[in-house]
Coordinates of C-alpha atoms and ligand atoms in Angstrom, one line a residue:
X1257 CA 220.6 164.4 106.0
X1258 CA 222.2 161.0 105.7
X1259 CA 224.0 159.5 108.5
X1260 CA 226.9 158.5 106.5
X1261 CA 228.9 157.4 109.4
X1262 CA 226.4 155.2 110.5
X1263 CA 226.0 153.6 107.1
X1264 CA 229.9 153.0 107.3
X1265 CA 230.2 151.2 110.7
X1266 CA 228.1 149.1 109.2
X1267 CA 230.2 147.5 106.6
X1268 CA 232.7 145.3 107.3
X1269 CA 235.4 147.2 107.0
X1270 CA 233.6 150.2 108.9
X1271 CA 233.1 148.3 112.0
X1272 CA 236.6 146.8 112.1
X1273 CA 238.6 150.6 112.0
X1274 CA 236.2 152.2 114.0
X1275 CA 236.5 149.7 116.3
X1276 CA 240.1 149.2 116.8
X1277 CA 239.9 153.5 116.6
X1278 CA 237.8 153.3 119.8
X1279 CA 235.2 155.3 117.6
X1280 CA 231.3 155.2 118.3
X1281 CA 228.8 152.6 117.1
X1282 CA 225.6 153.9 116.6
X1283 CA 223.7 151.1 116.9
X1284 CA 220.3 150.8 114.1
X1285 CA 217.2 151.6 116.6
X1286 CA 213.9 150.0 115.9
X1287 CA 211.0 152.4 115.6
X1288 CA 207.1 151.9 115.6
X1289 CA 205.7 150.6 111.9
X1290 CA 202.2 149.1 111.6
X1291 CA 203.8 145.5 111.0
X1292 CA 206.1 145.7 114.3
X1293 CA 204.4 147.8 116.8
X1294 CA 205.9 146.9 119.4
X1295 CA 209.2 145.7 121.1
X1296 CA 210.4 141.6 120.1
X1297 CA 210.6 140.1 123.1
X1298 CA 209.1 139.5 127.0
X1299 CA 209.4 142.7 129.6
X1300 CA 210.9 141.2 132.8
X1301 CA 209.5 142.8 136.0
X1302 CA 211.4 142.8 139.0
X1303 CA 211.1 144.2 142.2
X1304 CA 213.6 146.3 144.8
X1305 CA 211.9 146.8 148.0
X1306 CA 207.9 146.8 148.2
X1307 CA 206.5 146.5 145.2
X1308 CA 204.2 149.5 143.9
X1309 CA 200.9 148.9 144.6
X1310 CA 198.1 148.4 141.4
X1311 CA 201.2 148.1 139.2
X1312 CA 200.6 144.2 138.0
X1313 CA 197.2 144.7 136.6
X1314 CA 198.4 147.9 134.9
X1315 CA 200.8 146.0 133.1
X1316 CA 199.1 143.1 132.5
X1317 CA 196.4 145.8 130.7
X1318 CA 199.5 146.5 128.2
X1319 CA 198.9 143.7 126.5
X1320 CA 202.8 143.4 127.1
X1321 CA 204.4 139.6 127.4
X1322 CA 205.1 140.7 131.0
X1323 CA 207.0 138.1 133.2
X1324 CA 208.3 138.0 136.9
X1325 CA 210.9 135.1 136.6
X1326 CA 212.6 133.4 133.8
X1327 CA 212.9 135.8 130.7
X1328 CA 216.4 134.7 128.3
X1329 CA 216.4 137.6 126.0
X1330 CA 214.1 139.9 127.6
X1331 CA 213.1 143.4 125.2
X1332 CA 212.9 145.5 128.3
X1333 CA 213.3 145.3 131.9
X1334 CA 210.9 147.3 134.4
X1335 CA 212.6 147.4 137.8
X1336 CA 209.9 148.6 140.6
X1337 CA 212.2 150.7 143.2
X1338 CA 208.8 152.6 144.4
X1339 CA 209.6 151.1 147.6
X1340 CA 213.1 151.7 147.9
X1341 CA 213.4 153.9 151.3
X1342 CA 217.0 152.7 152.3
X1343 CA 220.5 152.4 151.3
X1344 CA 220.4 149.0 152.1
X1345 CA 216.9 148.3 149.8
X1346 CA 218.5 150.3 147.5
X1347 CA 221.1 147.5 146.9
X1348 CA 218.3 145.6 145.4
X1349 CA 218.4 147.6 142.2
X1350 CA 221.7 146.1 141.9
X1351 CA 220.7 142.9 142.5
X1352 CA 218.0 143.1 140.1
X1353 CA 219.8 144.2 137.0
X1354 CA 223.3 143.3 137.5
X1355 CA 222.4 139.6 136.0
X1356 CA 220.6 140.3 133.4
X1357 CA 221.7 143.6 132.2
X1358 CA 223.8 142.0 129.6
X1359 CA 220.9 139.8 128.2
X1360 CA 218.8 142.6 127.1
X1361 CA 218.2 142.5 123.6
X1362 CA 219.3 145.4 120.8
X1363 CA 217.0 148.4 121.2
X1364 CA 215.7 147.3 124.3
X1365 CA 214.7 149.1 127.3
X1366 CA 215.4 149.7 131.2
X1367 CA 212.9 151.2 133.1
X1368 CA 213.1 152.1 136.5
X1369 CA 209.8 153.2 138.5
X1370 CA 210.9 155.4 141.7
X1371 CA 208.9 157.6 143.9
X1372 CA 208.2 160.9 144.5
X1373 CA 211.1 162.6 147.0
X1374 CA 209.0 162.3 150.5
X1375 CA 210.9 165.4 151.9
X1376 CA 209.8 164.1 155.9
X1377 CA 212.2 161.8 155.1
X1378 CA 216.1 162.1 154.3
X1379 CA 216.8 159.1 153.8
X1380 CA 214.3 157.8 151.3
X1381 CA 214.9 161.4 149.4
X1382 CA 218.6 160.3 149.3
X1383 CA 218.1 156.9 147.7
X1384 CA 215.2 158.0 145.4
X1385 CA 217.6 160.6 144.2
X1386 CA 220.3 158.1 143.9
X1387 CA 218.1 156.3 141.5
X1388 CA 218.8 159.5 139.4
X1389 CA 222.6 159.2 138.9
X1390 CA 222.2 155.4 138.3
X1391 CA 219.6 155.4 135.3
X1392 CA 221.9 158.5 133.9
X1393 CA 224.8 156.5 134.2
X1394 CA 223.7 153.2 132.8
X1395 CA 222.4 154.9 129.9
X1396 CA 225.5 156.1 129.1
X1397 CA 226.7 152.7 129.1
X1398 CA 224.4 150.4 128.2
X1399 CA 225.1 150.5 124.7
X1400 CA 223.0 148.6 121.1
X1401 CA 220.6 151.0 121.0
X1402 CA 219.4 150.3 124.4
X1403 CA 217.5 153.2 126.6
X1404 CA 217.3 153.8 130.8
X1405 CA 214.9 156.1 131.9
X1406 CA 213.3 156.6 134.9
X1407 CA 209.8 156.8 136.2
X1408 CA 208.5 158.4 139.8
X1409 CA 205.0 157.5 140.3
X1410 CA 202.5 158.0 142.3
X1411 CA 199.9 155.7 141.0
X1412 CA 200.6 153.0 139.0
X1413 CA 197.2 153.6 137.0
X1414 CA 197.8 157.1 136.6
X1415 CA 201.2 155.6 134.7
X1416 CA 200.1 153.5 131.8
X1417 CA 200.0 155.6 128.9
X1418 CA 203.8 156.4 130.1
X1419 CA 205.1 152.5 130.3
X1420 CA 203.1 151.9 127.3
X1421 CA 205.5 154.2 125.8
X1422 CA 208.4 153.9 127.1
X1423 CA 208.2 149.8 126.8
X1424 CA 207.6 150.3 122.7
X1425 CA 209.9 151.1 119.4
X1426 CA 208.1 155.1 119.9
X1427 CA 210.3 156.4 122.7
X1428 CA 213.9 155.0 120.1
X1429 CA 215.6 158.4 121.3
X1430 CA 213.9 159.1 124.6
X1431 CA 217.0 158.2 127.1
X1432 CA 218.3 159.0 130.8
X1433 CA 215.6 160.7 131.0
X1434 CA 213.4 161.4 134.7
X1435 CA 209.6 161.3 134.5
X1436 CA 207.2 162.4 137.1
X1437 CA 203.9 161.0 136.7
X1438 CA 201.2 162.1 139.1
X1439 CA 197.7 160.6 140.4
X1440 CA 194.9 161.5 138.3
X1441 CA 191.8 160.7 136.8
X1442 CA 193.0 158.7 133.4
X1443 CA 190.9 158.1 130.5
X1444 CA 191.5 154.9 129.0
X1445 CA 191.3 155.5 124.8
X1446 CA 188.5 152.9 123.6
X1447 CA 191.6 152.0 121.3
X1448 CA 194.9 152.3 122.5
X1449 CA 196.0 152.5 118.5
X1450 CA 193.9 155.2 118.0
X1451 CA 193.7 157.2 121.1
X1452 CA 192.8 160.6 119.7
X1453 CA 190.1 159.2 117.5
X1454 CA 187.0 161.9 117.4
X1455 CA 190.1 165.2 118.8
X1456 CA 191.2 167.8 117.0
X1457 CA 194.7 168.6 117.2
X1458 CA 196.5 171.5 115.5
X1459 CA 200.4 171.2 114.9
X1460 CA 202.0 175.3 114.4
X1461 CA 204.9 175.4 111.8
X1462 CA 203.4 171.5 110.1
X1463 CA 204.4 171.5 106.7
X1464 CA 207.7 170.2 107.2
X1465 CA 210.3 168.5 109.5
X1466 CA 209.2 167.8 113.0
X1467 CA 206.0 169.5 112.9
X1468 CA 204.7 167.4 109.3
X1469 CA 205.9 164.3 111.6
X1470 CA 203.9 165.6 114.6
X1471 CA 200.9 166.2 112.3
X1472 CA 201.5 162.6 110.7
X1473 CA 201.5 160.9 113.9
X1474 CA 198.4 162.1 115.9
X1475 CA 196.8 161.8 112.8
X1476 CA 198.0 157.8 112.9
X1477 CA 196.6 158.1 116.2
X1478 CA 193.1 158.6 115.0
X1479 CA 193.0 163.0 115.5
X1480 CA 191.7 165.8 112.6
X1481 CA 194.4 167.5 112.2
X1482 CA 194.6 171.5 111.5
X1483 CA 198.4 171.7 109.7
X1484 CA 199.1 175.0 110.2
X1485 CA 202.6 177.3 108.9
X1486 CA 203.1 180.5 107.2
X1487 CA 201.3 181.5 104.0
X1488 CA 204.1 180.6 101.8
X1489 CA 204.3 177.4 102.8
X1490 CA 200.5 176.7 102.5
X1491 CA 200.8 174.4 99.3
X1492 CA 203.0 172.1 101.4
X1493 CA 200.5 172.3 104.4
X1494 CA 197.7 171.7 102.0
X1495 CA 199.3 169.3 100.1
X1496 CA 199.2 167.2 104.0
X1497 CA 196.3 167.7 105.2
X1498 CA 195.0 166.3 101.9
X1499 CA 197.0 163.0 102.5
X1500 CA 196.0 163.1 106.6
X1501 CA 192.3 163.8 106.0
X1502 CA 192.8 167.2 108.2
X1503 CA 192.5 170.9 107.6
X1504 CA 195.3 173.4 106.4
X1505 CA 195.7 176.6 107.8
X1506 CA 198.2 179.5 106.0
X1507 CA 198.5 181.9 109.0
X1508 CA 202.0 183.4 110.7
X1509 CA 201.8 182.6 114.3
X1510 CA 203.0 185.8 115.0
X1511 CA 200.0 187.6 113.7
X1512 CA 197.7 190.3 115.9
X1513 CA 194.9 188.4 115.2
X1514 CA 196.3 184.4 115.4
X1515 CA 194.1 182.6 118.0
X1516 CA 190.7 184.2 116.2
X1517 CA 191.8 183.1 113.0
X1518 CA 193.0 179.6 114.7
X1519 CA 189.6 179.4 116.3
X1520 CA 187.7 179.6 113.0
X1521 CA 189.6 177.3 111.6
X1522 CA 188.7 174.5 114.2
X1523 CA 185.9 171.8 112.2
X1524 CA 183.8 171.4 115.3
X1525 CA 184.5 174.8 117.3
X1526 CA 187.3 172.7 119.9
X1527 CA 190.6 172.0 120.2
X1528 CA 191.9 168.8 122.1
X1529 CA 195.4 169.2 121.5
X1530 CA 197.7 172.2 120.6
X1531 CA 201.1 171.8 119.8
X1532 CA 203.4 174.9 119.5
X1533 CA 206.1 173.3 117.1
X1534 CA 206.7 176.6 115.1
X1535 CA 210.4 177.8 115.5
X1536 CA 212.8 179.5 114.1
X1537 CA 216.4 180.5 114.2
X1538 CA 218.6 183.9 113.5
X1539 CA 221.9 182.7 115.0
X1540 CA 224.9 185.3 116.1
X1541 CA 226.7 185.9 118.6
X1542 CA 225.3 188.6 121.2
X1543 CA 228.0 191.4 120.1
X1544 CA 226.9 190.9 116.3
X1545 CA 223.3 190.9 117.1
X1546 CA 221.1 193.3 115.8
X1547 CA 217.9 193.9 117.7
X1548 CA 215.6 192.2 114.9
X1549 CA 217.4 189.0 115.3
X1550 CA 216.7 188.9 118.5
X1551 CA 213.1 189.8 118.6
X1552 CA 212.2 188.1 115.6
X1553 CA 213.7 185.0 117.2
X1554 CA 211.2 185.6 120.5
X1555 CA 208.1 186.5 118.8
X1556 CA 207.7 183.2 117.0
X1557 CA 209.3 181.0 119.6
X1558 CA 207.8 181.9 122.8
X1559 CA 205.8 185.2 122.7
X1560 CA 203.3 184.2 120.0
X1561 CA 203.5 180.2 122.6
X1562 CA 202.0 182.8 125.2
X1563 CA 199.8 184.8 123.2
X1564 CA 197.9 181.9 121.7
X1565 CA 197.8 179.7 124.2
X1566 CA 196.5 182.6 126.6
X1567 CA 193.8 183.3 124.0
X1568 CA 192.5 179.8 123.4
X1569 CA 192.3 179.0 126.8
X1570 CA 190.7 181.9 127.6
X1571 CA 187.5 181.9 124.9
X1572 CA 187.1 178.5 126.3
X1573 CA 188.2 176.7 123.1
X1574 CA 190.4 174.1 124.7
X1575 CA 187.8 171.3 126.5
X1576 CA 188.6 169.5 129.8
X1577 CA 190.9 166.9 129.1
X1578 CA 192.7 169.3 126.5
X1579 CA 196.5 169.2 126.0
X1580 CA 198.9 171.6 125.3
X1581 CA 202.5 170.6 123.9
X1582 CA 205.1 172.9 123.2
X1583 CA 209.3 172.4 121.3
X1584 CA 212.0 173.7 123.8
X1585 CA 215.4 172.2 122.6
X1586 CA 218.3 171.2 124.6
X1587 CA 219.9 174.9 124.0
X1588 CA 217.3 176.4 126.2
X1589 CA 218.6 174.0 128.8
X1590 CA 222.6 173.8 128.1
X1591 CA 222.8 176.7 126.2
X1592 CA 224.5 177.3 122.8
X1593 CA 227.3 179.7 121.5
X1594 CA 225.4 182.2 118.8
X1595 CA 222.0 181.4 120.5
X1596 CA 221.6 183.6 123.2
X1597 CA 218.1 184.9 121.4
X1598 CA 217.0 181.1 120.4
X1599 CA 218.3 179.8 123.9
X1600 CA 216.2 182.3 125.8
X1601 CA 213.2 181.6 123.7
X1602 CA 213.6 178.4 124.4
X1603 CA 214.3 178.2 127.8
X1604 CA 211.2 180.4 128.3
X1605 CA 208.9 178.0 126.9
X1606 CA 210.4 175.5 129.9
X1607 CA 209.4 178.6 132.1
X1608 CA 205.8 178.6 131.0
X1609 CA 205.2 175.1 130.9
X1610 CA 206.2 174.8 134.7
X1611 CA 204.9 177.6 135.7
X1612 CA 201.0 177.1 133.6
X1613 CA 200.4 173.1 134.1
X1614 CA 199.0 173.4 137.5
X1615 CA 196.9 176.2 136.8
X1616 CA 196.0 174.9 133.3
X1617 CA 195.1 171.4 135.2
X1618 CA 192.9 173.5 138.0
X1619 CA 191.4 175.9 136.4
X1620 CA 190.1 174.0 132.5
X1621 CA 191.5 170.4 133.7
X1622 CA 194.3 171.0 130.3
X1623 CA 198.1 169.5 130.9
X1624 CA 201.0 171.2 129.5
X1625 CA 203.6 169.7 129.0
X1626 CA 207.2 170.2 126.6
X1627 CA 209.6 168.4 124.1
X1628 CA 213.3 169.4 124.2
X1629 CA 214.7 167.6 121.0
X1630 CA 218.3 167.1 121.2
X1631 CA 220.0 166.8 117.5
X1632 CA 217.4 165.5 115.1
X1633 CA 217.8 165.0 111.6
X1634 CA 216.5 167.9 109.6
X1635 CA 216.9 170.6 107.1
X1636 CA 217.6 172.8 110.5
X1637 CA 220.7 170.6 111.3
X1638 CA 221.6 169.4 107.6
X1639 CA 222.8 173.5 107.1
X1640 CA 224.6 173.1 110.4
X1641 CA 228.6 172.7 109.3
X1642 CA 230.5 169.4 109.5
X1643 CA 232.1 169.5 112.1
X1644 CA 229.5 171.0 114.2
X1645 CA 227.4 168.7 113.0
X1646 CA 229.1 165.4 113.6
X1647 CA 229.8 166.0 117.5
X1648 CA 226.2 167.4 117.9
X1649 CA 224.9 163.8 116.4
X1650 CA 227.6 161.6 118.1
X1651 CA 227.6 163.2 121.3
X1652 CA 224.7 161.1 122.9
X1653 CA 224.7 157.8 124.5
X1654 CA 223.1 156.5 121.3
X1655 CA 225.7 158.3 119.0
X1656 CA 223.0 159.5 116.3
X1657 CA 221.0 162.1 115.7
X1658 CA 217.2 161.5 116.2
X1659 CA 214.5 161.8 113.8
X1660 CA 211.4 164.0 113.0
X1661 CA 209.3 161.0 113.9
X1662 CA 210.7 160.5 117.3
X1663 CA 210.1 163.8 119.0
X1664 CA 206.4 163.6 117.2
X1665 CA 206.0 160.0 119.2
X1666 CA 206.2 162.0 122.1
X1667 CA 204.3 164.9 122.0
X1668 CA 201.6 162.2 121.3
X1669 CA 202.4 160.7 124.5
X1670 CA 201.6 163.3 126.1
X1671 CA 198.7 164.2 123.6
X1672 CA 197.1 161.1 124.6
X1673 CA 194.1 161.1 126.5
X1674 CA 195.1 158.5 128.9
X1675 CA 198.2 160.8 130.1
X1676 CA 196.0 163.8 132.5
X1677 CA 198.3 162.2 135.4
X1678 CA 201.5 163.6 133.1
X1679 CA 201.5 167.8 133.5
X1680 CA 204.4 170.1 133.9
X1681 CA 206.8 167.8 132.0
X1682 CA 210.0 168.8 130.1
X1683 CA 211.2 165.5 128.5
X1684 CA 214.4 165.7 126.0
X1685 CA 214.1 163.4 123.0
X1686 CA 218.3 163.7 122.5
X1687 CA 219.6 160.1 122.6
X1688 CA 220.9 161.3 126.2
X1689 CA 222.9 164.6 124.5
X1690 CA 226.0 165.2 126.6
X1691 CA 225.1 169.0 126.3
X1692 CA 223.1 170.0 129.9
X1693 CA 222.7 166.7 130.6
Ligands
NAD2828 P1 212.0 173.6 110.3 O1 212.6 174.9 110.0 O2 212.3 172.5 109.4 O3 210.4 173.8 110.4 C1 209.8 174.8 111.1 C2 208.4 175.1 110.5 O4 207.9 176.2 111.2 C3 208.5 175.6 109.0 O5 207.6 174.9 108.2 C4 208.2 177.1 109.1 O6 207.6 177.6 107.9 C5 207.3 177.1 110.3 N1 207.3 178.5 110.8 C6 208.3 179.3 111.1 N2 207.9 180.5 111.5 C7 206.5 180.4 111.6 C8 205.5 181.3 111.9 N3 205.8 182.6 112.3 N4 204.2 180.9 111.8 C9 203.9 179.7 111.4 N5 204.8 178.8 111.0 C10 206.1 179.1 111.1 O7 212.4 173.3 111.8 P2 212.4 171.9 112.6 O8 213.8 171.4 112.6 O9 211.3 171.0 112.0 O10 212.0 172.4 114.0 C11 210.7 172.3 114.6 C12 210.7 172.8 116.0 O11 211.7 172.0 116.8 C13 211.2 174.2 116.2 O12 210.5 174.8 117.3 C14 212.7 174.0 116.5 O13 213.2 175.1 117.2 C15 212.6 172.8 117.4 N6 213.9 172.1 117.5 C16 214.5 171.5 116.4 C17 215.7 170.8 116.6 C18 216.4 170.1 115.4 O14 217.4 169.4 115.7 N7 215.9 170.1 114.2 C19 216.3 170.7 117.8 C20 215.7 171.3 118.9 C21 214.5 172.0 118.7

């Protein structure tokens, strides 16, 4: 699983051939720890047009070292284009960033707040769309280990749990990426370091990779957690739950009977967050495909997503406030050669997250939201071969693969009980992956 590569660019002579070979740098990204939790340095906040309004107390909430003027080597730049209705006001985003893009430190952040597309209006659509192609394309050049994303908000309240993230080490691999965040009723968490404290959340397919980092970090974040995956792997799901204080489950997700046995599992009757993280893969191009590859591939990935999700909400076990989190990939978006059966299973979990948040958020007040990890650093992609495997980790604007712990950061994002204003999301944790980008 080493990133040999990356360890070599860093040696001195590393840097100097790749360099004069015009080769990537994958620059070392700073991640959340309990000793640095949060980005080194002030968050500059500029404005392009009228500024959003409620976003300064918001911010100033953060805790963040947030500052309007003078900031030398700032750790992230919020530029407020809420307002931005013309071509003209548009040119202030320029302004903005153009002199002080360069002075953004390593691992730092850009992020742009736009607003939804007002379709009365052509000519704000146009430049709020245009906001699109700019935060793609200075992602792809920005460079160190530095991430642009872009946030269209409704109300700034409704937003915080999403700059809190975006402006910290948890979102390393989350870049170019377009977040819609609507108006709603937020719940602040008594402790923003623990914001599930008192939830249950249950991780599918836990007891290794993603999903053991998934269960690891909403149990950081204060939830019980039920670490669920298939019978055979129950001594690793026991063995942490033990070290996480939650609750092991041994039960194939793909079972007749999963969402009773799921429900009896659950220490106080409820679950607050459900994350389908359970996936597999049975890879082969469609003319060598036998029909077991291909179901066995959509029964675990998407049909047992809509059986047990279906189930739970039904018997009333997820409360108001509830989230649901499901794994797409970036195949179900780009697609992938010898994974037309993963691809559709994938792609299919987009469908039902688009298609169930607004019903979810009507009818039982539950978001639903996705994950599309990119490459990330796993036994899954360690058994990939060479030469697949370096272009699907350089092939991003951070030229790395990502890790367990980064796609786990933000499923808790959206876990978190402060984010009911984000619903129907599909955000790709893939360092800005070339592929369907
Ligand atoms: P992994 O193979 O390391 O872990 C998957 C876990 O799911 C295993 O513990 C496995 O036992 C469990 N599981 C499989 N079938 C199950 C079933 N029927 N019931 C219960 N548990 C079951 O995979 P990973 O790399 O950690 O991937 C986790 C998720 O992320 C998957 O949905 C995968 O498709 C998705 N994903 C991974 C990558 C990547 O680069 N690794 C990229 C995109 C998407």
């Amino acid at each position: 699983m080493a990133d040999r590569y990356q360890s070599f660019t860093r040696t001195a002579p590393g840097r100097f051939l790749t360099r004069r070979l015009g080769l990537p740098q994958p620059a070392p990204l700073r991640r959340w720890s309990a000793e640095q939790p949060l980005l080194d340095g002030p968050v500059l906040h500029l404005t392009a047009g009228k500024p959003a309004p409620g976003l300064a107390p918001v911010l100033a909430r953060t805790g963040l070292d947030v500052r309007t003027g003078d900031a030398e080597r700032p750790a992230a730049v919020l530029v407020d284009a809420t307002g931005v209705r013309t071509v003209e006001a548009l040119a202030g985003v320029h302004g903005a960033l153009h002199p002080v893009v360069r002075s953004i430190a390593d691992s730092g952040r850009v992020v742009v707040l736009g607003a939804p597309l007002d379709p009365s209006d052509h000519h704000q659509s146009a430049v709020q769309q245009g906001l699109e192609g700019f935060v793609r394309s200075l992602g792809k050049e920005i460079g160190r280990g530095r991430t642009v994303n872009l946030v269209r908000l409704t109300d700034a309240a409704a937003a915080e749990s999403t700059l809190r993230f975006l402006l910290s080490p948890r979102s390393a691999f989350v870049d170019g990426q377009v977040i819609e965040v609507d108006a709603a009723e937020v719940t602040a968490p008594e402790d923003w370091d623990r914001p599930l404290a008192g939830r249950t959340a249950l991780v599918t397919g836990a007891a290794r990779g993603i999903g053991a980092a998934v269960a690891e970090t909403l149990a950081r974040d204060g939830a019980h957690v039920v670490v669920l995956d298939v019978p055979r792997a129950e001594d690793e799901a026991r063995a942490l739950a033990g070290r996480l204080g939650g609750t092991a489950l041994g039960l194939d997700v793909t079972a007749a009977d999963a969402a009773d046995r799921i429900a009896s599992a659950l220490p106080d009757g409820r679950l607050d967050v459900l994350v389908h993280n359970a996936g597999i893969t049975r890879d082969r191009r469609l003319v060598n495909m036998p029909a077991e590859r291909w179901s066995s591939v959509l029964d675990v990935n998407l049909a047992s997503v809509l059986h047990t999700t279906d189930a739970l909400l039904a018997q009333g076990l997820i409360p108001r406030g509830g989230r649901i989190t499901a794994t797409a990939s970036i195949a179900g978006i780009a697609g992938n050669s010898g994974q037309t059966n993963y691809a559709a299973s994938k792609a299919g979990v987009v469908g039902l997250v688009r298609a169930l948040a607004p019903r979810a958020l009507a009818e039982h007040g539950v978001t639903v939201n996705a994950v599309a990890p990119g490459f990330i650093e796993t036994r899954m992609t360690a058994a990939v071969p060479l030469m697949i495997r370096e272009a699907g980790r350089r092939m991003n604007s951070l030229a790395q693969g990502g890790l367990p712990v980064d796609v786990a950061e933000t499923h808790a994002w959206f876990a978190s009980p402060a984010s009911g204003g984000v619903n129907g999301q599909v955000v790709r944790v893939c360092g800005q992956s070339m592929l369907g980008a």
